[in-house]
Short mmCIF file of C-alpha atoms and ligand atoms in Angstrom, two decimals:
data_model
loop_
_atom_site.label_atom_id
_atom_site.label_comp_id
_atom_site.label_asym_id
_atom_site.label_seq_id
_atom_site.Cartn_x
_atom_site.Cartn_y
_atom_site.Cartn_z
CA MET A 1 -47.34 74.48 60.07
CA ALA A 2 -46.57 72.30 57.08
CA ARG A 3 -43.91 69.74 57.26
CA PRO A 4 -40.79 69.78 55.79
CA ARG A 5 -40.52 67.32 52.65
CA VAL A 6 -37.50 64.98 51.98
CA VAL A 7 -37.62 63.57 48.60
CA VAL A 8 -35.36 60.74 47.79
CA LEU A 9 -34.78 59.94 44.33
CA GLY A 10 -34.27 56.31 44.02
CA GLY A 11 -35.54 53.48 45.77
CA GLY A 12 -32.47 51.12 45.36
CA PHE A 13 -29.86 49.67 48.29
CA ALA A 14 -29.16 53.52 49.32
CA GLY A 15 -32.67 54.73 49.36
CA LEU A 16 -34.33 52.24 50.84
CA ARG A 17 -31.88 51.89 53.97
CA LEU A 18 -32.23 55.46 54.15
CA LEU A 19 -35.45 56.09 54.16
CA ARG A 20 -36.08 52.96 56.83
CA ARG A 21 -33.79 54.67 58.81
CA LEU A 22 -35.67 58.50 58.23
CA GLU A 23 -38.86 56.67 59.27
CA LEU A 24 -37.01 55.91 62.67
CA LEU A 25 -35.48 58.57 63.30
CA LEU A 26 -37.93 61.45 62.46
CA PRO A 27 -41.40 61.48 64.19
CA ALA A 28 -44.34 61.60 61.19
CA ASP A 29 -45.14 65.10 62.23
CA ARG A 30 -41.26 66.44 61.34
CA ALA A 31 -41.09 65.90 58.14
CA GLU A 32 -42.96 64.29 55.01
CA LEU A 33 -40.90 61.75 53.34
CA ILE A 34 -41.41 61.04 50.00
CA VAL A 35 -39.64 58.40 47.04
CA VAL A 36 -39.38 59.06 43.57
CA SER A 37 -38.75 55.83 41.58
CA PRO A 38 -39.71 54.20 38.17
CA VAL A 39 -40.47 51.00 39.59
CA ASP A 40 -42.25 49.69 43.03
CA HIS A 41 -39.36 47.74 44.56
CA LEU A 42 -35.71 47.39 45.34
CA LEU A 43 -33.86 44.88 42.90
CA TYR A 44 -31.75 42.81 45.04
CA THR A 45 -28.94 42.97 42.25
CA SER A 46 -26.39 40.39 44.10
CA LEU A 47 -28.55 37.51 43.07
CA VAL A 48 -29.45 38.78 39.52
CA PRO A 49 -27.06 36.27 37.64
CA GLN A 50 -29.02 33.39 39.45
CA VAL A 51 -32.00 35.05 37.48
CA CYS A 52 -29.98 34.30 34.44
CA ALA A 53 -28.87 31.04 35.55
CA SER A 54 -32.77 30.10 36.34
CA THR A 55 -31.84 29.37 39.84
CA VAL A 56 -34.07 32.18 41.28
CA GLU A 57 -37.41 33.50 40.13
CA PRO A 58 -36.91 37.38 38.88
CA ARG A 59 -39.74 38.61 41.05
CA HIS A 60 -38.36 37.30 44.14
CA LEU A 61 -35.49 39.89 43.88
CA ALA A 62 -37.97 42.36 43.54
CA VAL A 63 -38.24 43.83 47.38
CA SER A 64 -41.67 46.08 47.36
CA LEU A 65 -41.27 49.35 48.76
CA PRO A 66 -45.08 49.97 49.90
CA ALA A 67 -44.56 46.91 51.84
CA VAL A 68 -41.67 47.84 53.68
CA LEU A 69 -41.90 51.24 53.97
CA ARG A 70 -44.56 52.43 56.83
CA ARG A 71 -44.81 56.13 56.12
CA THR A 72 -43.39 56.84 52.90
CA LEU A 73 -45.33 57.72 49.54
CA LEU A 74 -43.97 56.41 46.73
CA CYS A 75 -44.32 58.57 43.20
CA LEU A 76 -43.73 56.70 40.36
CA GLY A 77 -41.75 57.90 37.54
CA ASP A 78 -37.98 59.12 37.06
CA ALA A 79 -36.86 62.24 38.38
CA VAL A 80 -35.16 63.98 35.34
CA ALA A 81 -34.53 67.71 35.96
CA ALA A 82 -34.17 69.62 39.29
CA ASP A 83 -34.54 73.32 40.43
CA LEU A 84 -31.78 73.40 43.26
CA ALA A 85 -31.60 77.27 43.65
CA ALA A 86 -31.96 77.86 47.74
CA PRO A 87 -35.54 79.90 48.74
CA ALA A 88 -34.67 83.51 48.94
CA ASP A 89 -35.54 82.79 52.55
CA ALA A 90 -33.63 79.84 53.25
CA GLN A 91 -32.32 79.31 56.72
CA THR A 92 -30.16 76.50 58.20
CA PRO A 93 -32.58 75.06 60.81
CA ALA A 94 -31.04 74.83 64.55
CA GLY A 95 -28.47 71.53 64.28
CA GLY A 96 -28.14 71.76 60.19
CA LEU A 97 -25.99 71.36 58.50
CA ALA A 98 -25.01 74.82 56.25
CA ALA A 99 -23.63 74.80 52.98
CA PRO A 100 -19.98 75.05 53.00
CA ALA A 101 -18.87 79.07 53.48
CA GLY A 102 -17.74 80.62 50.25
CA LEU A 103 -20.18 78.55 47.68
CA ALA A 104 -22.79 80.05 46.03
CA ALA A 105 -26.00 78.26 44.88
CA PRO A 106 -25.96 77.48 41.32
CA ALA A 107 -28.64 78.73 39.16
CA ALA A 108 -31.89 76.12 38.63
CA VAL A 109 -31.01 73.71 36.13
CA ALA A 110 -33.69 73.10 33.79
CA ALA A 111 -36.73 74.17 36.07
CA PRO A 112 -39.99 72.74 35.74
CA ALA A 113 -43.21 74.40 35.35
CA ALA A 114 -44.08 74.30 39.21
CA THR A 115 -47.49 74.28 40.07
CA ALA A 116 -49.12 77.13 42.13
CA ALA A 117 -48.82 75.79 44.99
CA ASN A 118 -45.07 74.99 44.32
CA VAL A 119 -44.21 78.39 43.34
CA GLY A 120 -40.82 79.73 45.24
CA ARG A 121 -39.86 76.24 46.38
CA ARG A 122 -37.55 74.14 44.95
CA THR A 123 -39.08 71.40 42.89
CA VAL A 124 -38.11 67.76 41.08
CA THR A 125 -39.29 66.84 37.87
CA VAL A 126 -40.71 63.76 37.33
CA ARG A 127 -41.28 62.03 34.46
CA ALA A 128 -44.10 59.09 34.63
CA ALA A 129 -44.02 56.15 31.95
CA ASP A 130 -46.49 57.31 29.70
CA GLY A 131 -44.17 60.41 29.38
CA SER A 132 -46.13 63.11 31.31
CA THR A 133 -44.42 65.26 33.90
CA ARG A 134 -45.03 66.55 37.41
CA ALA A 135 -42.90 68.74 39.54
CA ILE A 136 -42.90 67.92 43.32
CA ALA A 137 -41.57 70.12 46.02
CA TRP A 138 -39.04 69.24 48.11
CA ASP A 139 -36.80 70.79 51.30
CA ARG A 140 -34.57 68.06 51.42
CA LEU A 141 -33.78 66.68 48.40
CA VAL A 142 -31.41 63.06 48.57
CA ILE A 143 -30.06 61.84 45.19
CA ALA A 144 -29.70 58.19 45.16
CA ALA A 145 -30.48 57.08 41.34
CA GLY A 146 -27.51 54.42 41.16
CA SER A 147 -25.81 53.90 38.03
CA VAL A 148 -26.11 52.29 34.53
CA THR A 149 -24.09 49.92 32.18
CA ALA A 150 -20.99 51.86 31.25
CA THR A 151 -20.61 51.84 27.67
CA PRO A 152 -17.40 52.87 26.57
CA ASP A 153 -16.79 53.86 22.55
CA VAL A 154 -16.40 50.10 21.31
CA PRO A 155 -17.78 49.79 17.81
CA GLY A 156 -20.58 47.85 18.14
CA LEU A 157 -21.32 47.84 21.28
CA ALA A 158 -24.47 49.77 21.37
CA GLU A 159 -25.77 48.12 18.84
CA HIS A 160 -25.21 44.21 19.83
CA ALA A 161 -23.98 43.70 23.20
CA LEU A 162 -26.28 43.14 26.04
CA GLY A 163 -26.23 44.37 29.64
CA LEU A 164 -27.03 43.19 33.08
CA LYS A 165 -27.93 46.04 35.20
CA ASN A 166 -31.99 45.27 35.80
CA LEU A 167 -34.30 42.44 35.80
CA ASP A 168 -36.00 43.08 32.19
CA GLU A 169 -32.07 42.77 31.27
CA ALA A 170 -31.71 39.60 33.42
CA VAL A 171 -34.70 37.60 32.24
CA ALA A 172 -33.66 38.68 28.39
CA LEU A 173 -30.42 37.40 28.83
CA ARG A 174 -31.68 34.16 30.11
CA ASP A 175 -33.94 34.20 27.02
CA HIS A 176 -31.80 34.98 24.40
CA VAL A 177 -29.30 32.52 25.61
CA LEU A 178 -32.18 29.44 25.67
CA SER A 179 -33.34 30.65 22.37
CA ARG A 180 -29.50 30.48 20.86
CA LEU A 181 -29.29 26.63 22.08
CA GLU A 182 -32.82 26.03 20.66
CA LEU A 183 -32.00 27.94 17.36
CA ALA A 184 -28.13 25.84 17.37
CA ASP A 185 -30.13 22.71 17.76
CA ALA A 186 -31.94 23.13 14.59
CA THR A 187 -29.51 24.16 12.48
CA ASP A 188 -27.62 21.62 10.28
CA ASP A 189 -24.68 24.32 9.93
CA PRO A 190 -21.88 23.20 12.25
CA ARG A 191 -20.31 26.71 11.83
CA ARG A 192 -23.64 28.19 12.78
CA ARG A 193 -24.15 25.70 15.70
CA GLY A 194 -20.59 26.60 17.02
CA ALA A 195 -21.83 30.46 16.70
CA LEU A 196 -24.68 30.06 18.49
CA CYS A 197 -23.43 28.01 21.35
CA THR A 198 -20.23 30.22 22.04
CA PHE A 199 -21.13 32.97 24.56
CA VAL A 200 -18.66 35.74 25.27
CA VAL A 201 -18.75 37.84 28.95
CA VAL A 202 -16.64 41.16 28.77
CA GLY A 203 -15.70 42.20 32.24
CA GLY A 204 -13.92 39.75 34.85
CA GLY A 205 -15.76 41.69 37.76
CA TYR A 206 -17.83 40.17 40.36
CA THR A 207 -20.56 40.61 38.27
CA GLY A 208 -18.84 38.96 34.71
CA THR A 209 -16.88 36.34 37.09
CA GLU A 210 -20.36 34.97 38.56
CA LEU A 211 -22.39 35.12 35.39
CA ALA A 212 -19.90 33.29 33.49
CA ALA A 213 -19.46 30.73 36.40
CA GLN A 214 -23.54 29.84 36.68
CA MET A 215 -24.48 30.21 33.30
CA ALA A 216 -21.57 28.00 31.89
CA ALA A 217 -22.92 25.18 34.22
CA PHE A 218 -26.88 25.97 33.73
CA THR A 219 -25.98 25.94 29.56
CA ARG A 220 -24.10 22.75 29.71
CA ARG A 221 -26.85 21.21 31.82
CA ALA A 222 -29.48 22.70 29.42
CA ALA A 223 -27.96 21.50 26.21
CA THR A 224 -28.78 17.76 27.56
CA ALA A 225 -32.59 18.96 27.00
CA TYR A 226 -31.95 19.44 23.34
CA ARG A 227 -31.99 16.55 20.95
CA ARG A 228 -28.65 17.60 18.75
CA LEU A 229 -26.77 19.44 21.20
CA ARG A 230 -24.07 17.66 23.88
CA PRO A 231 -22.49 19.73 26.67
CA ALA A 232 -19.23 19.92 25.00
CA ASP A 233 -20.61 22.32 22.22
CA VAL A 234 -21.53 24.98 24.63
CA ARG A 235 -18.41 27.32 24.86
CA TRP A 236 -18.12 30.21 27.33
CA LEU A 237 -15.22 32.79 27.42
CA LEU A 238 -14.70 35.72 30.02
CA VAL A 239 -12.84 38.26 28.64
CA ASP A 240 -10.84 41.45 30.71
CA HIS A 241 -8.19 43.56 30.03
CA SER A 242 -6.91 43.40 33.47
CA PRO A 243 -4.43 40.34 33.84
CA ARG A 244 -6.27 39.00 36.72
CA LEU A 245 -9.74 37.98 37.49
CA LEU A 246 -11.87 40.13 40.21
CA HIS A 247 -9.17 42.59 40.03
CA ASP A 248 -11.27 44.92 42.23
CA LEU A 249 -10.84 42.45 45.45
CA ALA A 250 -8.06 40.65 46.92
CA PRO A 251 -5.99 38.70 44.65
CA ALA A 252 -6.57 35.07 46.55
CA LEU A 253 -10.30 35.83 45.62
CA GLY A 254 -9.48 36.13 41.99
CA ARG A 255 -6.93 33.37 41.85
CA ARG A 256 -9.59 30.81 43.56
CA ALA A 257 -12.36 32.15 41.14
CA ALA A 258 -10.03 31.55 38.11
CA ARG A 259 -9.51 27.90 39.60
CA VAL A 260 -13.00 26.99 39.26
CA LEU A 261 -13.74 28.62 35.80
CA SER A 262 -10.95 26.57 34.31
CA ARG A 263 -12.61 23.80 36.06
CA ARG A 264 -15.72 24.42 34.67
CA GLY A 265 -14.29 24.87 31.01
CA ILE A 266 -14.69 28.58 30.68
CA GLU A 267 -11.97 30.08 28.55
CA LEU A 268 -10.37 33.19 30.47
CA ARG A 269 -9.16 35.70 28.21
CA LEU A 270 -7.08 38.26 30.77
CA GLY A 271 -5.39 40.69 29.38
CA THR A 272 -7.58 41.12 26.65
CA SER A 273 -10.08 43.44 25.39
CA ALA A 274 -13.12 43.53 23.32
CA VAL A 275 -12.59 46.05 20.48
CA ARG A 276 -15.39 45.70 18.02
CA ILE A 277 -18.62 43.55 18.33
CA GLY A 278 -20.90 42.65 15.37
CA PRO A 279 -24.04 40.28 14.84
CA ASP A 280 -22.25 37.59 15.34
CA SER A 281 -18.75 38.00 16.19
CA VAL A 282 -16.48 39.64 18.80
CA THR A 283 -12.92 40.71 17.91
CA LEU A 284 -10.61 40.62 20.96
CA ALA A 285 -7.22 42.46 21.15
CA GLU A 286 -4.62 40.60 23.26
CA GLY A 287 -1.80 42.02 24.62
CA GLY A 288 -0.27 45.81 25.39
CA SER A 289 -0.78 48.70 23.26
CA SER A 290 1.73 48.25 21.20
CA VAL A 291 1.83 44.41 20.28
CA ARG A 292 -1.95 43.78 20.00
CA ARG A 293 -2.94 40.36 18.60
CA HIS A 294 -6.51 40.67 17.13
CA THR A 295 -8.72 37.44 17.31
CA ARG A 296 -12.27 37.30 15.89
CA VAL A 297 -14.80 34.97 18.07
CA ALA A 298 -18.03 33.66 16.14
CA THR A 299 -20.81 34.79 18.65
CA HIS A 300 -24.08 35.64 18.58
CA THR A 301 -24.00 36.37 22.55
CA VAL A 302 -21.49 39.35 23.96
CA VAL A 303 -22.43 40.18 27.48
CA TRP A 304 -21.00 43.41 28.60
CA CYS A 305 -20.13 43.80 32.32
CA ALA A 306 -17.66 45.81 32.17
CA GLY A 307 -18.35 48.58 34.90
CA VAL A 308 -21.01 50.86 35.56
CA ARG A 309 -21.38 54.80 35.69
CA ALA A 310 -23.50 56.93 37.23
CA SER A 311 -27.05 57.49 36.55
CA PRO A 312 -27.27 60.36 33.81
CA LEU A 313 -29.50 61.73 36.11
CA ALA A 314 -25.83 63.27 37.65
CA ALA A 315 -25.21 65.08 34.28
CA ALA A 316 -28.73 66.40 34.04
CA LEU A 317 -28.89 68.08 37.49
CA GLY A 318 -25.75 69.90 36.36
CA LEU A 319 -24.08 69.18 39.71
CA PRO A 320 -20.25 69.11 40.06
CA THR A 321 -18.86 65.28 39.03
CA GLU A 322 -16.08 63.62 39.66
CA HIS A 323 -15.81 60.62 36.87
CA GLY A 324 -19.81 61.33 36.24
CA ARG A 325 -20.28 60.84 40.26
CA ILE A 326 -22.08 63.76 42.02
CA VAL A 327 -19.11 65.21 44.51
CA THR A 328 -20.13 65.10 47.97
CA ASP A 329 -18.32 65.73 50.96
CA GLU A 330 -17.92 62.62 53.93
CA PHE A 331 -21.57 64.01 55.36
CA PHE A 332 -22.98 63.42 51.70
CA ARG A 333 -23.77 66.90 51.28
CA VAL A 334 -23.21 68.33 47.61
CA PRO A 335 -21.02 71.09 47.77
CA SER A 336 -22.46 74.48 46.18
CA VAL A 337 -26.29 73.65 46.83
CA GLU A 338 -27.96 73.87 50.36
CA ASP A 339 -29.95 70.72 51.57
CA VAL A 340 -29.06 68.52 48.82
CA PHE A 341 -27.56 65.32 49.46
CA ALA A 342 -26.41 61.87 47.24
CA LEU A 343 -24.86 58.52 48.11
CA GLY A 344 -24.81 54.97 46.58
CA ASP A 345 -23.74 54.56 43.44
CA ILE A 346 -24.28 58.14 41.63
CA ALA A 347 -21.90 59.88 44.08
CA ALA A 348 -18.35 60.14 44.86
CA VAL A 349 -18.78 59.95 48.32
CA PRO A 350 -15.16 60.17 50.12
CA ASP A 351 -13.99 56.72 51.74
CA SER A 352 -11.75 57.25 54.52
CA ALA A 353 -10.65 53.87 54.66
CA ARG A 354 -9.01 54.71 50.59
CA GLY A 355 -7.70 57.53 51.77
CA GLY A 356 -10.58 59.85 50.67
CA ALA A 357 -10.80 58.13 47.49
CA PRO A 358 -14.37 57.93 46.52
CA ALA A 359 -16.18 54.85 47.76
CA GLY A 360 -16.67 51.67 45.83
CA GLN A 361 -19.66 51.17 43.81
CA THR A 362 -21.12 48.57 45.59
CA ALA A 363 -24.46 47.12 47.54
CA GLN A 364 -22.31 47.24 50.69
CA HIS A 365 -21.78 51.05 50.58
CA ALA A 366 -24.91 51.90 49.48
CA VAL A 367 -27.00 50.14 52.59
CA ARG A 368 -24.29 51.60 54.83
CA GLN A 369 -24.17 55.24 53.26
CA GLY A 370 -27.77 54.91 53.31
CA ALA A 371 -27.93 54.62 56.91
CA ALA A 372 -25.15 57.03 57.84
CA ALA A 373 -26.83 59.53 55.40
CA ALA A 374 -30.34 59.14 57.04
CA ARG A 375 -28.55 60.62 60.46
CA ASN A 376 -27.16 63.35 58.58
CA VAL A 377 -30.70 64.46 56.76
CA ALA A 378 -32.52 64.26 60.12
CA ALA A 379 -29.83 66.29 62.12
CA SER A 380 -30.18 68.87 59.21
CA LEU A 381 -33.76 68.92 60.32
CA GLY A 382 -32.95 69.47 63.70
CA VAL A 383 -32.92 65.92 64.85
CA GLY A 384 -29.67 64.64 66.23
CA THR A 385 -26.21 65.26 64.89
CA PRO A 386 -24.53 64.62 61.96
CA ARG A 387 -21.56 62.22 61.55
CA PRO A 388 -19.37 61.73 58.85
CA TYR A 389 -18.88 58.51 56.50
CA ARG A 390 -16.78 55.49 57.81
CA HIS A 391 -17.22 52.32 56.76
CA ARG A 392 -14.94 49.15 57.72
CA ASP A 393 -14.68 46.53 54.74
CA LEU A 394 -16.11 43.28 55.79
CA GLY A 395 -14.89 41.38 53.21
CA PHE A 396 -17.01 39.99 49.68
CA VAL A 397 -18.66 37.02 48.70
CA VAL A 398 -19.08 35.91 44.99
CA ASP A 399 -21.29 33.17 44.08
CA LEU A 400 -19.92 30.87 41.23
CA GLY A 401 -22.92 28.75 41.56
CA GLY A 402 -23.70 24.96 42.92
CA ARG A 403 -21.56 24.47 45.67
CA ASP A 404 -19.07 26.91 44.58
CA ALA A 405 -18.16 30.46 45.75
CA VAL A 406 -14.88 32.20 46.99
CA ALA A 407 -15.60 34.91 49.88
CA ASN A 408 -12.96 36.56 52.61
CA PRO A 409 -15.39 37.56 55.28
CA PHE A 410 -13.29 39.63 57.81
CA GLY A 411 -9.87 39.01 55.60
CA VAL A 412 -10.29 34.87 55.65
CA THR A 413 -10.27 33.66 52.45
CA LEU A 414 -12.80 30.57 52.04
CA SER A 415 -13.68 29.15 49.02
CA GLY A 416 -15.77 25.54 47.98
CA PRO A 417 -18.61 24.60 49.92
CA PRO A 418 -18.01 26.62 53.03
CA ALA A 419 -17.73 29.52 51.08
CA ALA A 420 -21.06 28.91 49.18
CA LEU A 421 -22.68 28.55 52.35
CA LEU A 422 -21.39 31.50 53.72
CA THR A 423 -22.41 33.13 50.45
CA ARG A 424 -26.13 32.02 50.65
CA GLY A 425 -26.69 32.93 54.15
CA TYR A 426 -25.28 36.42 53.87
CA HIS A 427 -27.64 37.28 50.69
CA LEU A 428 -30.50 35.60 52.69
CA ALA A 429 -29.81 38.14 55.87
CA SER A 430 -29.47 40.74 53.87
CA LEU A 431 -32.68 40.78 51.49
CA PRO A 432 -34.40 43.48 52.74
CA ALA A 433 -37.67 41.77 53.43
CA THR A 434 -38.85 38.09 54.88
CA ALA A 435 -41.22 37.41 52.22
CA ASN A 436 -37.94 37.35 49.89
CA ARG A 437 -35.94 35.71 51.98
CA LEU A 438 -38.40 32.53 52.01
CA ARG A 439 -39.19 32.85 48.57
CA VAL A 440 -35.69 32.80 47.49
CA ALA A 441 -34.63 30.13 49.80
CA THR A 442 -37.71 27.75 48.48
CA ASP A 443 -36.05 28.56 44.83
CA TRP A 444 -33.08 26.97 46.07
CA LEU A 445 -34.52 24.18 47.51
CA LEU A 446 -36.73 23.42 44.49
CA ASN A 447 -33.67 23.65 42.38
CA ALA A 448 -31.47 21.34 44.66
CA ALA A 449 -34.62 18.72 44.23
CA PHE A 450 -35.79 19.16 40.22
CA GLY A 451 -33.02 21.15 38.61
CA GLN A 452 -33.40 24.80 36.88
CA GLU A 453 -36.19 25.43 34.77
CA ILE A 454 -35.23 25.36 30.78
CA THR A 455 -38.12 27.78 29.81
CA HIS A 456 -37.94 31.33 28.31
CA TYR A 457 -40.66 33.58 28.04
CA VAL A 458 -40.20 35.32 24.58
CA PRO A 459 -40.32 33.24 21.51
CA SER A 460 -36.78 32.46 19.88
CA GLY A 461 -35.70 35.15 17.16
CA THR A 462 -37.43 37.92 18.92
CA GLN A 463 -35.02 41.65 18.71
CA GLN A 464 -33.25 42.09 21.46
CA GLU A 465 -32.98 44.99 23.05
CA THR A 466 -29.97 47.48 23.17
CA ILE A 467 -28.35 48.51 26.41
CA ALA A 468 -29.53 52.25 26.35
CA THR A 469 -33.03 51.18 25.66
CA ALA A 470 -33.46 48.20 28.47
CA GLU A 471 -31.47 50.75 31.05
CA HIS A 472 -33.48 54.11 29.56
CA THR A 473 -31.15 56.16 29.43
CA GLY A 474 -32.24 58.52 26.95
CA ILE A 475 -34.73 60.10 28.94
CA TYR A 476 -32.58 62.95 30.35
CA ARG A 477 -31.37 66.19 28.89
CA THR A 478 -28.11 67.70 30.19
CA PRO A 479 -28.13 71.50 31.07
CA LYS A 480 -26.19 72.23 27.62
CA SER A 481 -28.74 69.96 25.14
C1 LIG B 501 -25.80 42.18 38.24
C2 LIG B 501 -25.11 43.01 39.62
C3 LIG B 501 -24.72 41.97 40.41
C4 LIG B 501 -24.11 42.81 41.46
N1 LIG B 501 -23.79 41.96 42.55
C5 LIG B 501 -23.28 43.17 43.82
C6 LIG B 501 -22.66 42.01 45.08
O1 LIG B 501 -22.50 40.95 44.84
N2 LIG B 501 -22.17 42.81 45.99
C7 LIG B 501 -22.24 44.07 45.89
O2 LIG B 501 -21.65 44.80 47.18
N3 LIG B 501 -22.96 45.11 45.01
C8 LIG B 501 -23.21 44.25 43.88
N4 LIG B 501 -23.43 45.09 42.86
C9 LIG B 501 -23.53 46.51 42.60
C10 LIG B 501 -24.93 46.95 43.55
O3 LIG B 501 -25.78 46.65 43.01
C11 LIG B 501 -24.48 48.48 43.39
O4 LIG B 501 -23.57 48.87 44.23
C12 LIG B 501 -26.18 49.10 44.56
O5 LIG B 501 -27.27 48.63 43.65
C13 LIG B 501 -26.04 50.98 44.22
O6 LIG B 501 -26.88 51.11 45.21
P1 LIG B 501 -27.90 52.24 44.77
O7 LIG B 501 -29.09 52.39 45.65
O8 LIG B 501 -26.58 53.55 44.54
O9 LIG B 501 -28.42 52.29 43.64
P2 LIG B 501 -29.73 51.00 42.73
O10 LIG B 501 -29.45 49.88 44.02
O11 LIG B 501 -29.68 50.70 41.51
O12 LIG B 501 -31.05 51.96 43.44
C14 LIG B 501 -31.09 53.35 42.21
C15 LIG B 501 -32.52 53.30 42.28
O13 LIG B 501 -32.59 54.43 41.55
C16 LIG B 501 -33.76 53.98 40.64
N5 LIG B 501 -33.59 55.43 39.48
C17 LIG B 501 -32.54 55.22 38.53
N6 LIG B 501 -32.72 56.53 38.04
C18 LIG B 501 -33.74 57.41 38.65
C19 LIG B 501 -34.54 58.53 38.55
N7 LIG B 501 -33.98 59.50 37.70
N8 LIG B 501 -35.43 58.82 39.38
C20 LIG B 501 -35.56 58.19 40.49
N9 LIG B 501 -35.15 56.44 40.71
C21 LIG B 501 -34.40 56.01 39.78
C22 LIG B 501 -33.75 52.82 40.27
O14 LIG B 501 -34.50 52.42 39.63
C23 LIG B 501 -33.44 52.11 41.32
O15 LIG B 501 -34.09 51.94 41.79
C24 LIG B 501 -24.26 44.29 41.57
C25 LIG B 501 -24.51 45.40 40.36
C26 LIG B 501 -25.14 44.23 39.39
C27 LIG B 501 -25.61 45.22 38.25
#
């Protein structure tokens, strides 16, 4: 008899952890495992700001999926649509999870052209990099395609802002910043030099805060390599509409991080929004909605780190969503469709520690959800028993570069070298492969000995990609389009 097939969409924090656990829980003869992913690796995003700051080599954060998964087949491409209708003879296996009573399976959404072997089976459509598509049949579908940069309706954002969600964007940002310094060094116009040396990060969450802190230190050091630039020419602004930094984390972390950033000369513009972005400026609005003071800052670099939204795959599948994230119950089941699970950033998984509100979009949640969901997927195939998702917050680490970090392990607030040590140790332990751990640790040692490399891959002045093109958000069709 053919083995049931588990198809996992996305090999990131949630998908990889789920598959590694499924490989242990389900004997090879009980299920076939397939991961659909546009890339052959997991990106360890927590250290991505260090790629921008030339502290870590980009490839060292890419954890090879074929190397860490023993028997899961990798199908390269983006899932863009799925036939979610239950087959006519669908039965819930012993010990499995039945769809909640009273909820009918929806009609198939953008059903792919099934191959002869797939007729009558549920399928997912996978689009390869060359634009060709193929249908893959599934018996259990796990959606773990993560998120993309949230791009609200701010004029000029789509055309001029840079994002920081994947390796391409991280390398492009590093190259862009270094090439602005080169152009600044070459110009005789002091106003133009000022604008080229001004860098604005929008979003004071952990990504924006780490990026601004690390890049300010990096670019001031880099400036000494140019003949006419001085470190004092370089200006970094961190903008957030919230009145406090790291507003999603414990207030003490935000206060301590703000002190480090101010010490590094980063201009904190809290309670401020970016309301217009142009090729050589950003307009900031300070104060509440009634009393708003607008300031125009001359800059050629605006990095948008102001939040993420679920992958557009969620909308393309036509499943019920909450703020764009696929609704699930605490067992990761998607109500109204049988045998479909969702987790990680793309899913609104209820977090019992927050009264059932959707879990935060963090790697910590994604990894734990991966392990918990594996148990429930296995149970749906008759192996083991399902369990609801429970998560105890163990704290957070924020690496500010050098000897600075803030962290609150088990609720204890740390900063300075102890926090930096803990942060680095945490990342080494969390990287899912030994080879990557050793490579990253070596990068840190080499940087400590020789400093960061001040080189870029692409020539100065090369056209920058928009967030939409860098994050491939245009490949999906919503059921209505
Ligand atoms: C710069 C940065 C720094 C961060 N720092 C931290 C941190 O310090 N701590 C923390 O807890 N969290 C951090 N996060 C958040 C963390 O990365 C996410 O919460 C986490 O990656 C979510 O895991 P996931 O598995 O849902 O998504 P991901 O890890 O993003 O994995 C999703 C995977 O799905 C693939 N995919 C996308 N579309 C498709 C498709 N259509 N079909 C198939 N596959 C698809 C993607 O290529 C990717 O491999 C950071 C995020 C960023 C961007």
